Amino acid sequence: MSDCVFCRIVARQIPATVVHEDEHTLAFMDLGHVNPGHVLVTVKAHAENLYELSEVQARAVLPAAARVARAIRDAFQPAGLSVYQANGKAAGQTVFHYHVHLVPRHDGDGMALSWPVKNPPREKLEEYAAKIRAALA
Ligand SMILES: [Zn+2]
């Protein structure tokens, strides 16, 4: 038996409150609920993070997340919806099986994301972009 909690949920070895399922994804209520309607969308086959997603998984996740997000909007009419996905401990990932949080948002709900903007000069942005383009090549 896998010790990955999300693999065990996918295999129905431990219970979860599932809201949507297709060939490659499973969406279920987050036990660590931030606001009513908080759902996790995960891939069925184990992939630790975004870097490890197959092309097929990558193509499946966003349509599933968008579909569930529209259902959350219709069911809860939140003022907003945050989409959160972390890769690695430093990014805040705590379950190392790829998943996307869909979090309905309301004014004053207490959820916060620090966004420490550094505003580097354009030359720095060009330097960073060149590194990414080189890695893409
Ligand atoms: Zn897993």
CSV table of C-alpha atoms and ligand atoms in Angstrom, one decimal:
chain,number,residue,atom,x,y,z
A,1,MET,CA,0.0,0.0,0.0
A,2,SER,CA,1.3,3.4,-0.9
A,3,ASP,CA,2.1,5.8,1.9
A,4,CYS,CA,1.0,8.7,-0.2
A,5,VAL,CA,-2.3,9.9,1.3
A,6,PHE,CA,-3.6,11.1,-2.1
A,7,CYS,CA,-2.7,7.9,-3.8
A,8,ARG,CA,-4.7,6.1,-1.1
A,9,ILE,CA,-7.6,8.5,-1.6
A,10,VAL,CA,-7.5,7.8,-5.4
A,11,ALA,CA,-7.4,4.1,-4.7
A,12,ARG,CA,-10.4,4.5,-2.2
A,13,GLN,CA,-8.3,3.0,0.6
A,14,ILE,CA,-9.1,6.0,2.8
A,15,PRO,CA,-12.3,8.0,2.6
A,16,ALA,CA,-12.7,11.4,0.9
A,17,THR,CA,-15.7,13.5,-0.1
A,18,VAL,CA,-15.4,13.4,-3.9
A,19,VAL,CA,-17.1,16.0,-6.0
A,20,HIS,CA,-15.7,15.2,-9.5
A,21,GLU,CA,-13.8,12.4,-11.2
A,22,ASP,CA,-12.6,11.8,-14.7
A,23,GLU,CA,-10.0,9.5,-16.3
A,24,HIS,CA,-7.0,11.4,-15.0
A,25,THR,CA,-8.2,13.6,-12.1
A,26,LEU,CA,-10.1,13.4,-8.8
A,27,ALA,CA,-11.5,16.4,-7.0
A,28,PHE,CA,-12.5,16.2,-3.3
A,29,MET,CA,-13.2,18.4,-0.4
A,30,ASP,CA,-10.1,19.5,1.5
A,31,LEU,CA,-10.2,18.3,5.1
A,32,GLY,CA,-8.2,21.5,5.9
A,33,HIS,CA,-11.1,23.6,4.9
A,34,VAL,CA,-10.4,27.3,4.6
A,35,ASN,CA,-13.9,28.3,3.4
A,36,PRO,CA,-17.0,26.4,2.5
A,37,GLY,CA,-16.5,24.8,-0.9
A,38,HIS,CA,-12.7,24.4,-0.7
A,39,VAL,CA,-11.8,21.6,-3.1
A,40,LEU,CA,-8.6,19.9,-4.1
A,41,VAL,CA,-8.1,18.8,-7.7
A,42,THR,CA,-5.5,16.1,-8.0
A,43,VAL,CA,-4.1,13.8,-10.6
A,44,LYS,CA,-4.9,10.1,-10.2
A,45,ALA,CA,-1.4,8.7,-11.1
A,46,HIS,CA,1.2,9.8,-8.6
A,47,ALA,CA,3.2,12.9,-9.6
A,48,GLU,CA,4.9,14.7,-6.8
A,49,ASN,CA,4.5,18.2,-8.3
A,50,LEU,CA,4.1,20.3,-11.4
A,51,TYR,CA,7.5,19.3,-12.7
A,52,GLU,CA,6.5,15.7,-12.7
A,53,LEU,CA,3.2,15.9,-14.4
A,54,SER,CA,2.9,14.1,-17.7
A,55,GLU,CA,1.6,16.0,-20.7
A,56,VAL,CA,-1.6,14.0,-20.4
A,57,GLN,CA,-2.0,14.9,-16.8
A,58,ALA,CA,-1.2,18.5,-17.4
A,59,ARG,CA,-3.8,18.7,-20.2
A,60,ALA,CA,-6.4,17.1,-17.8
A,61,VAL,CA,-5.9,19.1,-14.7
A,62,LEU,CA,-6.9,22.6,-15.8
A,63,PRO,CA,-10.1,21.6,-17.5
A,64,ALA,CA,-11.1,19.7,-14.4
A,65,ALA,CA,-10.1,22.6,-12.1
A,66,ALA,CA,-12.1,25.1,-14.3
A,67,ARG,CA,-15.1,22.8,-14.3
A,68,VAL,CA,-15.1,22.4,-10.5
A,69,ALA,CA,-14.4,26.1,-10.0
A,70,ARG,CA,-17.5,27.0,-12.0
A,71,ALA,CA,-19.5,24.6,-9.9
A,72,ILE,CA,-18.1,26.1,-6.7
A,73,ARG,CA,-19.1,29.5,-8.0
A,74,ASP,CA,-22.6,28.4,-8.8
A,75,ALA,CA,-23.0,26.5,-5.6
A,76,PHE,CA,-21.5,29.1,-3.1
A,77,GLN,CA,-21.5,32.4,-5.0
A,78,PRO,CA,-18.2,33.4,-3.4
A,79,ALA,CA,-16.9,37.0,-3.9
A,80,GLY,CA,-13.8,35.4,-5.4
A,81,LEU,CA,-11.9,32.2,-5.9
A,82,SER,CA,-8.2,31.6,-5.2
A,83,VAL,CA,-6.3,28.9,-7.1
A,84,TYR,CA,-3.3,27.8,-5.2
A,85,GLN,CA,-0.8,25.1,-6.2
A,86,ALA,CA,2.6,24.7,-4.4
A,87,ASN,CA,5.7,22.8,-5.5
A,88,GLY,CA,8.2,21.9,-2.8
A,89,LYS,CA,8.4,22.6,0.9
A,90,ALA,CA,9.7,26.1,0.4
A,91,ALA,CA,6.6,26.9,-1.6
A,92,GLY,CA,4.3,25.6,1.1
A,93,GLN,CA,3.6,22.1,-0.3
A,94,THR,CA,2.7,19.7,2.5
A,95,VAL,CA,1.3,16.7,0.6
A,96,PHE,CA,3.8,15.7,-2.0
A,97,HIS,CA,1.3,14.5,-4.6
A,98,TYR,CA,0.3,17.2,-7.1
A,99,HIS,CA,-2.9,19.1,-6.3
A,100,VAL,CA,-4.6,22.4,-6.9
A,101,HIS,CA,-6.5,24.2,-4.2
A,102,LEU,CA,-9.8,25.9,-5.3
A,103,VAL,CA,-10.6,28.2,-2.4
A,104,PRO,CA,-13.8,30.3,-2.4
A,105,ARG,CA,-13.0,33.7,-1.1
A,106,HIS,CA,-14.9,36.4,0.8
A,107,ASP,CA,-13.9,39.8,2.1
A,108,GLY,CA,-12.3,39.5,5.5
A,109,ASP,CA,-12.0,35.7,5.4
A,110,GLY,CA,-8.6,35.8,6.9
A,111,MET,CA,-6.7,34.1,4.1
A,112,ALA,CA,-3.6,36.0,3.2
A,113,LEU,CA,-0.8,35.6,0.7
A,114,SER,CA,2.3,37.7,1.2
A,115,TRP,CA,3.5,39.1,-2.2
A,116,PRO,CA,6.8,40.8,-1.6
A,117,VAL,CA,7.2,42.7,-4.8
A,118,LYS,CA,10.8,43.6,-5.6
A,119,ASN,CA,10.4,45.5,-8.8
A,120,PRO,CA,13.7,44.7,-10.5
A,121,PRO,CA,14.9,46.8,-13.4
A,122,ARG,CA,14.0,45.7,-16.9
A,123,GLU,CA,17.6,44.5,-17.5
A,124,LYS,CA,17.2,42.0,-14.6
A,125,LEU,CA,13.9,40.8,-16.1
A,126,GLU,CA,15.7,40.3,-19.4
A,127,GLU,CA,18.5,38.4,-17.6
A,128,TYR,CA,16.0,36.1,-15.9
A,129,ALA,CA,14.0,35.6,-19.1
A,130,ALA,CA,17.2,34.6,-21.0
A,131,LYS,CA,17.9,31.9,-18.3
A,132,ILE,CA,14.3,30.5,-18.7
A,133,ARG,CA,14.5,30.6,-22.5
A,134,ALA,CA,17.8,28.8,-22.5
A,135,ALA,CA,16.3,26.1,-20.2
A,136,LEU,CA,13.3,25.8,-22.6
A,137,ALA,CA,15.5,25.3,-25.6
B,1,ZN,ZN,0.5,10.0,-4.6
